[in-house]
Short mmCIF file of C-alpha atoms in Angstrom, two decimals:
data_model
loop_
_atom_site.label_atom_id
_atom_site.label_comp_id
_atom_site.label_asym_id
_atom_site.label_seq_id
_atom_site.Cartn_x
_atom_site.Cartn_y
_atom_site.Cartn_z
CA UNK A 1 0.00 0.00 0.00
CA UNK A 2 2.89 2.37 0.82
CA UNK A 3 4.41 1.84 -2.63
CA UNK A 4 1.02 2.37 -4.25
CA UNK A 5 0.49 5.64 -2.38
CA UNK A 6 3.97 6.82 -3.32
CA UNK A 7 3.32 6.12 -6.99
CA UNK A 8 -0.09 7.78 -6.84
CA UNK A 9 1.43 10.83 -5.16
CA UNK A 10 4.16 10.98 -7.81
CA UNK A 11 1.59 10.87 -10.63
CA UNK A 12 -0.47 13.55 -8.87
CA UNK A 13 2.54 15.84 -8.55
CA UNK A 14 3.43 15.38 -12.23
CA UNK A 15 -0.13 16.23 -13.29
CA UNK A 16 -0.13 19.21 -10.92
CA UNK A 17 3.11 20.43 -12.45
CA UNK A 18 1.86 20.04 -16.02
CA UNK A 19 -1.51 21.64 -15.39
CA UNK A 20 -0.67 24.52 -13.07
CA UNK A 21 3.06 25.25 -13.11
CA UNK A 22 4.26 24.48 -16.61
CA UNK A 23 1.76 26.74 -18.48
CA UNK A 24 2.81 29.87 -16.60
CA UNK A 25 6.50 29.15 -17.13
CA UNK A 26 5.93 28.44 -20.81
CA UNK A 27 3.87 31.60 -21.30
CA UNK A 28 6.66 33.66 -19.77
CA UNK A 29 9.19 32.04 -22.11
CA UNK A 30 6.96 32.68 -25.14
CA UNK A 31 6.52 36.32 -24.19
CA UNK A 32 10.24 36.96 -23.64
CA UNK A 33 12.20 34.56 -25.79
CA UNK A 34 10.11 33.00 -28.58
CA UNK A 35 11.35 33.92 -32.05
CA UNK A 36 9.15 32.09 -34.53
CA UNK A 37 11.49 32.30 -37.49
CA UNK A 38 14.16 30.41 -35.56
CA UNK A 39 11.91 27.34 -35.65
CA UNK A 40 10.81 27.39 -39.27
CA UNK A 41 7.71 29.49 -38.61
CA UNK A 42 6.77 32.83 -40.17
CA UNK A 43 7.60 35.78 -37.91
CA UNK A 44 4.82 37.46 -36.00
CA UNK A 45 4.91 40.61 -38.13
CA UNK A 46 3.75 38.72 -41.23
CA UNK A 47 0.86 36.85 -39.58
CA UNK A 48 -2.41 37.44 -41.43
CA UNK A 49 -5.69 37.19 -39.49
CA UNK A 50 -7.98 37.96 -42.44
CA UNK A 51 -8.37 34.34 -43.49
CA UNK A 52 -7.59 30.81 -42.23
CA UNK A 53 -5.62 30.12 -45.39
CA UNK A 54 -4.74 31.53 -48.80
CA UNK A 55 -7.52 32.88 -51.04
CA UNK A 56 -8.64 30.79 -54.01
CA UNK A 57 -6.46 30.98 -57.12
CA UNK A 58 -7.15 33.97 -59.35
CA UNK A 59 -8.60 31.85 -62.15
CA UNK A 60 -11.08 30.21 -59.77
CA UNK A 61 -12.11 33.55 -58.30
CA UNK A 62 -12.66 34.92 -61.82
CA UNK A 63 -14.76 31.90 -62.75
CA UNK A 64 -16.99 32.26 -59.69
CA UNK A 65 -17.43 35.99 -60.27
CA UNK A 66 -18.34 35.37 -63.91
CA UNK A 67 -21.03 32.87 -62.86
CA UNK A 68 -22.42 35.37 -60.36
CA UNK A 69 -22.44 38.24 -62.83
CA UNK A 70 -24.16 36.14 -65.48
CA UNK A 71 -26.84 34.99 -63.04
CA UNK A 72 -27.59 38.51 -61.86
CA UNK A 73 -27.97 39.51 -65.50
CA UNK A 74 -30.56 36.77 -65.96
CA UNK A 75 -28.34 34.09 -67.57
CA UNK A 76 -29.04 30.86 -65.68
CA UNK A 77 -27.26 28.74 -68.31
CA UNK A 78 -23.84 29.69 -66.92
CA UNK A 79 -24.89 28.51 -63.46
CA UNK A 80 -26.21 25.24 -64.86
CA UNK A 81 -23.02 24.59 -66.80
CA UNK A 82 -20.89 25.49 -63.79
CA UNK A 83 -22.56 22.85 -61.61
CA UNK A 84 -22.67 20.16 -64.28
CA UNK A 85 -18.96 20.61 -65.04
CA UNK A 86 -18.21 19.00 -61.66
CA UNK A 87 -19.61 15.73 -62.95
CA UNK A 88 -19.78 13.03 -60.30
CA UNK A 89 -17.24 14.68 -58.01
CA UNK A 90 -20.03 15.10 -55.53
CA UNK A 91 -18.20 17.20 -52.94
CA UNK A 92 -17.19 19.68 -55.64
CA UNK A 93 -20.68 19.65 -57.11
CA UNK A 94 -22.14 20.47 -53.72
CA UNK A 95 -19.58 23.24 -53.22
CA UNK A 96 -20.71 24.78 -56.49
CA UNK A 97 -24.34 24.57 -55.44
CA UNK A 98 -23.37 26.36 -52.22
CA UNK A 99 -21.89 29.18 -54.29
CA UNK A 100 -25.08 29.42 -56.33
CA UNK A 101 -27.06 29.57 -53.09
CA UNK A 102 -25.04 32.61 -52.04
CA UNK A 103 -25.58 34.20 -55.45
CA UNK A 104 -29.33 33.62 -55.09
CA UNK A 105 -29.27 35.37 -51.71
CA UNK A 106 -29.01 38.70 -53.55
CA UNK A 107 -31.31 37.87 -56.45
CA UNK A 108 -32.93 34.52 -57.28
CA UNK A 109 -34.97 35.45 -60.34
CA UNK A 110 -32.45 33.59 -62.48
CA UNK A 111 -33.14 30.42 -60.48
CA UNK A 112 -36.87 30.78 -61.11
CA UNK A 113 -36.12 31.10 -64.82
CA UNK A 114 -33.87 28.02 -64.71
CA UNK A 115 -36.53 25.92 -62.99
CA UNK A 116 -39.18 27.10 -65.45
CA UNK A 117 -36.99 26.30 -68.46
CA UNK A 118 -35.75 22.94 -67.10
CA UNK A 119 -38.32 21.57 -64.65
CA UNK A 120 -36.62 18.17 -64.79
CA UNK A 121 -33.20 19.44 -63.72
CA UNK A 122 -32.13 17.93 -60.39
CA UNK A 123 -29.54 20.61 -59.60
CA UNK A 124 -32.03 23.45 -59.98
CA UNK A 125 -34.59 21.62 -57.85
CA UNK A 126 -31.96 20.77 -55.22
CA UNK A 127 -30.82 24.38 -55.08
CA UNK A 128 -34.41 25.52 -54.60
CA UNK A 129 -34.93 23.06 -51.72
CA UNK A 130 -31.62 24.07 -50.13
CA UNK A 131 -32.62 27.75 -50.25
CA UNK A 132 -35.89 26.86 -48.51
CA UNK A 133 -33.89 25.26 -45.68
CA UNK A 134 -31.61 28.28 -45.43
CA UNK A 135 -34.55 30.68 -45.23
CA UNK A 136 -36.09 28.62 -42.47
CA UNK A 137 -32.84 28.73 -40.48
CA UNK A 138 -32.56 32.49 -41.01
CA UNK A 139 -35.94 32.85 -39.28
CA UNK A 140 -34.90 30.60 -36.41
CA UNK A 141 -31.41 32.06 -35.96
CA UNK A 142 -28.52 30.36 -34.20
CA UNK A 143 -29.72 30.67 -30.61
CA UNK A 144 -30.63 27.71 -28.43
CA UNK A 145 -34.24 26.55 -28.82
CA UNK A 146 -35.45 28.04 -25.52
CA UNK A 147 -34.12 31.46 -26.60
CA UNK A 148 -36.01 31.56 -29.93
CA UNK A 149 -39.41 33.36 -29.93
CA UNK A 150 -42.28 30.88 -30.23
CA UNK A 151 -43.63 32.52 -33.38
CA UNK A 152 -40.25 32.22 -35.12
CA UNK A 153 -39.84 28.62 -34.01
CA UNK A 154 -43.29 27.73 -35.33
CA UNK A 155 -42.55 29.29 -38.72
CA UNK A 156 -39.21 27.51 -38.82
CA UNK A 157 -40.74 24.12 -38.13
CA UNK A 158 -43.54 24.69 -40.62
CA UNK A 159 -41.13 25.50 -43.46
CA UNK A 160 -38.82 22.51 -43.13
CA UNK A 161 -41.26 19.72 -44.05
CA UNK A 162 -42.00 21.58 -47.29
CA UNK A 163 -38.27 21.84 -48.01
CA UNK A 164 -37.82 18.13 -47.40
CA UNK A 165 -40.69 17.38 -49.76
CA UNK A 166 -39.08 19.53 -52.45
CA UNK A 167 -35.81 17.68 -51.93
CA UNK A 168 -37.62 14.34 -52.27
CA UNK A 169 -39.03 15.49 -55.60
CA UNK A 170 -35.55 16.59 -56.69
CA UNK A 171 -34.17 13.15 -55.82
CA UNK A 172 -36.58 11.54 -58.29
CA UNK A 173 -35.15 13.65 -61.11
CA UNK A 174 -31.66 12.12 -60.80
CA UNK A 175 -31.58 9.02 -58.58
CA UNK A 176 -27.76 8.92 -58.53
CA UNK A 177 -27.32 12.51 -57.31
CA UNK A 178 -26.71 12.78 -53.54
CA UNK A 179 -27.46 16.52 -53.46
CA UNK A 180 -31.16 16.21 -52.55
CA UNK A 181 -30.24 13.77 -49.79
CA UNK A 182 -27.79 16.27 -48.30
CA UNK A 183 -30.66 18.76 -48.15
CA UNK A 184 -32.90 16.23 -46.40
CA UNK A 185 -30.21 15.27 -43.89
CA UNK A 186 -29.63 18.98 -43.20
CA UNK A 187 -33.31 19.69 -42.63
CA UNK A 188 -34.01 16.59 -40.55
CA UNK A 189 -32.93 17.92 -37.16
CA UNK A 190 -34.90 21.13 -37.52
CA UNK A 191 -37.92 19.11 -38.65
CA UNK A 192 -37.53 17.08 -35.45
CA UNK A 193 -37.03 13.79 -37.20
CA UNK A 194 -36.55 10.88 -34.84
CA UNK A 195 -33.88 8.27 -35.36
CA UNK A 196 -36.17 5.99 -37.36
CA UNK A 197 -37.01 8.87 -39.72
CA UNK A 198 -33.43 10.05 -40.02
CA UNK A 199 -31.94 6.62 -40.75
CA UNK A 200 -33.36 6.18 -44.29
CA UNK A 201 -32.24 9.70 -45.22
CA UNK A 202 -28.70 8.97 -44.08
CA UNK A 203 -28.69 5.60 -45.81
CA UNK A 204 -29.95 7.23 -49.00
CA UNK A 205 -27.10 9.73 -48.90
CA UNK A 206 -24.24 7.33 -48.22
CA UNK A 207 -25.58 4.88 -50.79
CA UNK A 208 -24.89 7.58 -53.39
CA UNK A 209 -21.86 9.30 -51.88
CA UNK A 210 -20.41 7.35 -48.94
CA UNK A 211 -17.75 9.98 -48.15
CA UNK A 212 -19.71 13.19 -48.76
CA UNK A 213 -18.09 15.81 -46.53
CA UNK A 214 -21.00 18.22 -46.10
CA UNK A 215 -23.40 15.34 -45.62
CA UNK A 216 -21.26 14.00 -42.79
CA UNK A 217 -20.98 17.44 -41.19
CA UNK A 218 -24.75 17.83 -41.20
CA UNK A 219 -25.23 14.32 -39.81
CA UNK A 220 -22.73 15.13 -37.05
CA UNK A 221 -24.98 18.02 -36.06
CA UNK A 222 -27.97 15.68 -35.90
CA UNK A 223 -26.08 13.30 -33.61
CA UNK A 224 -24.75 15.94 -31.22
CA UNK A 225 -26.22 16.37 -27.74
CA UNK A 226 -28.03 19.62 -28.48
CA UNK A 227 -30.15 17.93 -31.16
CA UNK A 228 -31.05 14.24 -31.31
CA UNK A 229 -27.95 12.47 -30.09
CA UNK A 230 -25.42 12.64 -27.29
CA UNK A 231 -21.71 13.23 -26.83
CA UNK A 232 -21.19 9.49 -27.04
CA UNK A 233 -23.15 9.07 -30.28
CA UNK A 234 -21.50 12.09 -31.85
CA UNK A 235 -17.99 10.94 -31.04
CA UNK A 236 -18.70 7.43 -32.27
CA UNK A 237 -19.96 8.85 -35.55
CA UNK A 238 -16.85 11.06 -35.82
CA UNK A 239 -14.47 8.18 -35.16
CA UNK A 240 -16.17 6.20 -37.91
CA UNK A 241 -15.58 9.10 -40.30
CA UNK A 242 -11.86 8.96 -39.55
CA UNK A 243 -11.71 5.23 -40.15
CA UNK A 244 -13.52 5.31 -43.48
CA UNK A 245 -11.99 8.49 -44.91
CA UNK A 246 -10.52 7.64 -48.33
CA UNK A 247 -7.18 8.92 -49.56
CA UNK A 248 -7.46 12.48 -50.79
CA UNK A 249 -10.59 13.33 -48.81
CA UNK A 250 -10.67 15.68 -45.80
CA UNK A 251 -13.46 13.56 -44.28
CA UNK A 252 -11.32 12.70 -41.23
CA UNK A 253 -11.70 16.36 -40.25
CA UNK A 254 -15.24 15.58 -39.09
CA UNK A 255 -13.59 14.26 -35.92
CA UNK A 256 -12.15 17.71 -35.24
CA UNK A 257 -15.57 19.30 -35.65
CA UNK A 258 -16.87 16.81 -33.11
CA UNK A 259 -14.16 17.81 -30.64
CA UNK A 260 -15.06 21.43 -31.28
CA UNK A 261 -18.73 20.75 -30.58
CA UNK A 262 -17.77 18.92 -27.41
CA UNK A 263 -15.59 21.72 -26.04
CA UNK A 264 -17.92 24.53 -27.19
CA UNK A 265 -20.78 23.07 -25.14
CA UNK A 266 -18.52 22.47 -22.14
CA UNK A 267 -15.59 24.92 -22.36
CA UNK A 268 -13.90 23.48 -19.29
CA UNK A 269 -14.22 19.90 -20.44
CA UNK A 270 -10.98 17.97 -20.53
CA UNK A 271 -10.23 16.16 -23.75
CA UNK A 272 -9.44 12.49 -23.45
CA UNK A 273 -5.65 12.25 -23.45
CA UNK A 274 -5.51 8.53 -24.11
CA UNK A 275 -3.48 6.46 -26.55
CA UNK A 276 -6.61 5.94 -28.66
CA UNK A 277 -7.44 9.66 -28.74
CA UNK A 278 -3.90 10.56 -29.72
CA UNK A 279 -3.84 7.81 -32.32
CA UNK A 280 -6.97 9.27 -33.90
CA UNK A 281 -5.40 12.72 -34.12
CA UNK A 282 -2.30 11.21 -35.72
CA UNK A 283 -4.53 9.40 -38.18
CA UNK A 284 -6.31 12.64 -39.01
CA UNK A 285 -2.95 14.32 -39.66
CA UNK A 286 -1.81 11.47 -41.91
CA UNK A 287 -5.08 11.69 -43.81
CA UNK A 288 -4.64 15.43 -44.36
CA UNK A 289 -1.21 14.81 -45.87
CA UNK A 290 -2.99 13.05 -48.73
CA UNK A 291 -5.46 15.87 -49.39
CA UNK A 292 -4.72 18.23 -52.28
CA UNK A 293 -2.88 21.27 -50.86
CA UNK A 294 -5.32 23.64 -52.60
CA UNK A 295 -8.43 22.05 -51.04
CA UNK A 296 -10.18 25.05 -49.51
CA UNK A 297 -11.44 23.01 -46.54
CA UNK A 298 -7.94 22.04 -45.44
CA UNK A 299 -6.67 25.27 -43.79
CA UNK A 300 -9.59 25.47 -41.35
CA UNK A 301 -9.10 21.83 -40.44
CA UNK A 302 -5.35 22.20 -39.88
CA UNK A 303 -5.99 25.02 -37.42
CA UNK A 304 -8.40 22.81 -35.48
CA UNK A 305 -5.93 19.92 -35.61
CA UNK A 306 -3.08 22.05 -34.25
CA UNK A 307 -5.37 23.37 -31.50
CA UNK A 308 -6.53 19.94 -30.34
CA UNK A 309 -3.08 18.40 -30.62
CA UNK A 310 -1.88 21.09 -28.23
CA UNK A 311 -4.74 20.38 -25.84
CA UNK A 312 -3.88 16.66 -26.05
CA UNK A 313 -0.23 17.40 -25.17
CA UNK A 314 0.97 16.32 -28.64
CA UNK A 315 3.40 19.20 -28.90
CA UNK A 316 5.70 17.97 -31.66
CA UNK A 317 2.87 17.02 -34.04
CA UNK A 318 1.14 20.33 -33.25
CA UNK A 319 4.30 22.20 -34.22
CA UNK A 320 4.36 20.38 -37.55
CA UNK A 321 0.79 21.52 -38.23
CA UNK A 322 1.74 25.13 -37.43
CA UNK A 323 4.58 24.86 -39.94
CA UNK A 324 2.13 23.70 -42.61
CA UNK A 325 -0.40 26.40 -41.73
CA UNK A 326 2.12 29.16 -42.34
CA UNK A 327 1.26 32.80 -41.68
CA UNK A 328 -2.54 32.53 -41.75
CA UNK A 329 -4.25 32.82 -38.38
CA UNK A 330 -7.82 33.95 -39.13
CA UNK A 331 -9.39 30.72 -37.86
CA UNK A 332 -11.86 29.87 -35.13
CA UNK A 333 -9.57 28.57 -32.39
CA UNK A 334 -7.70 31.85 -32.31
CA UNK A 335 -10.53 34.26 -33.16
CA UNK A 336 -12.57 33.30 -30.12
CA UNK A 337 -9.69 34.43 -27.91
CA UNK A 338 -10.30 38.02 -29.03
CA UNK A 339 -6.97 38.73 -30.71
CA UNK A 340 -6.21 35.94 -33.20
CA UNK A 341 -2.62 37.05 -33.79
CA UNK A 342 -1.73 36.96 -30.09
CA UNK A 343 -3.58 33.67 -29.53
CA UNK A 344 -1.95 32.05 -32.55
CA UNK A 345 1.50 33.28 -31.56
CA UNK A 346 1.08 31.98 -28.02
CA UNK A 347 -0.08 28.58 -29.28
CA UNK A 348 2.88 28.28 -31.65
CA UNK A 349 5.25 29.25 -28.87
CA UNK A 350 3.81 26.64 -26.52
CA UNK A 351 4.20 23.98 -29.23
CA UNK A 352 7.85 24.95 -29.68
CA UNK A 353 8.73 25.10 -25.99
CA UNK A 354 6.90 21.98 -24.87
CA UNK A 355 8.10 19.90 -27.82
CA UNK A 356 11.67 20.95 -26.99
CA UNK A 357 12.18 21.81 -30.65
CA UNK A 358 15.59 22.98 -31.73
CA UNK A 359 16.15 25.97 -34.00
CA UNK A 360 16.22 25.19 -37.71
CA UNK A 361 18.12 26.84 -40.58
CA UNK A 362 16.54 30.11 -41.73
CA UNK A 363 13.99 29.76 -44.53
CA UNK A 364 11.50 32.03 -46.25
CA UNK A 365 9.12 29.20 -47.15
CA UNK A 366 6.37 29.49 -44.58
CA UNK A 367 3.95 26.70 -45.41
CA UNK A 368 0.75 27.60 -47.29
CA UNK A 369 1.35 30.05 -50.09
CA UNK A 370 0.31 33.60 -49.44
#
């Protein structure tokens, strides 16, 4: 028993040191001695908090602007061609529909003309249903249910069944297209679908696109504790996403969104620092290394990965993520601290100090291109 107590006391003192003493010492070191460029990181003066990563390439930005301009001038054909050009790359096709949804926010008369000219077009019908869901959520807002006025909540709940019905009709127009199913999965939680109602929608989606990123993100929301699941269900769903993520897909990042949901609901909650939890974060990192560097979802996910690696005491791997992130710091983990530059700088410094990294030769290549 004496030996056991001695060991327990030793473990307690180590934890006490790590939790209460080490952070203050590290923060002092960061404030006085941390020079980012000495460790292969961009210096503080070039950090950019306007975005989480580089803007889209100029040619892509021009293409999107041209589609928007044509639509606002009444030319729906450009929008139709833009979506169809994605073919069966379903994540990209959905991303293009999302752009069209933003274009329609300012003026949707072109969408009405498209639907009238091509009533059998699945993309136009899916876009219409998706806009119905968005308008319902705009009425409800982002507050918790008990904070939403009853009249707004009633309107919200009345609009969603109609949106789901429109999405069902869209699905009949192109049975292979997962887009309508993403809309239905998105609307399900607001429509208060129980598990037995949600299951066929989810099965319909993954039968068509088993690794659909947006579809998984929306399903994660359904399974979180504030809707129709629990922390346990949500995390199980997220772990499954990591395991089935194919090469080249950022799907493993769903796990990071789950961690974010977990800590947002309970800010003081301790993350599980277990071999399995760390193994999952390593697996996420390895998966990201196979994603195209210009994937616009990747920068946001790398910021979350660096943040949760730090919180899981994976200091060396976190430092590697900061090196890949580069000078961009306009991401959620740092923004919610108030000053993203200071928060990002402090996090990088902690990763350097606690990983015991050694200085590296000077370089001007700071990860993601500016």
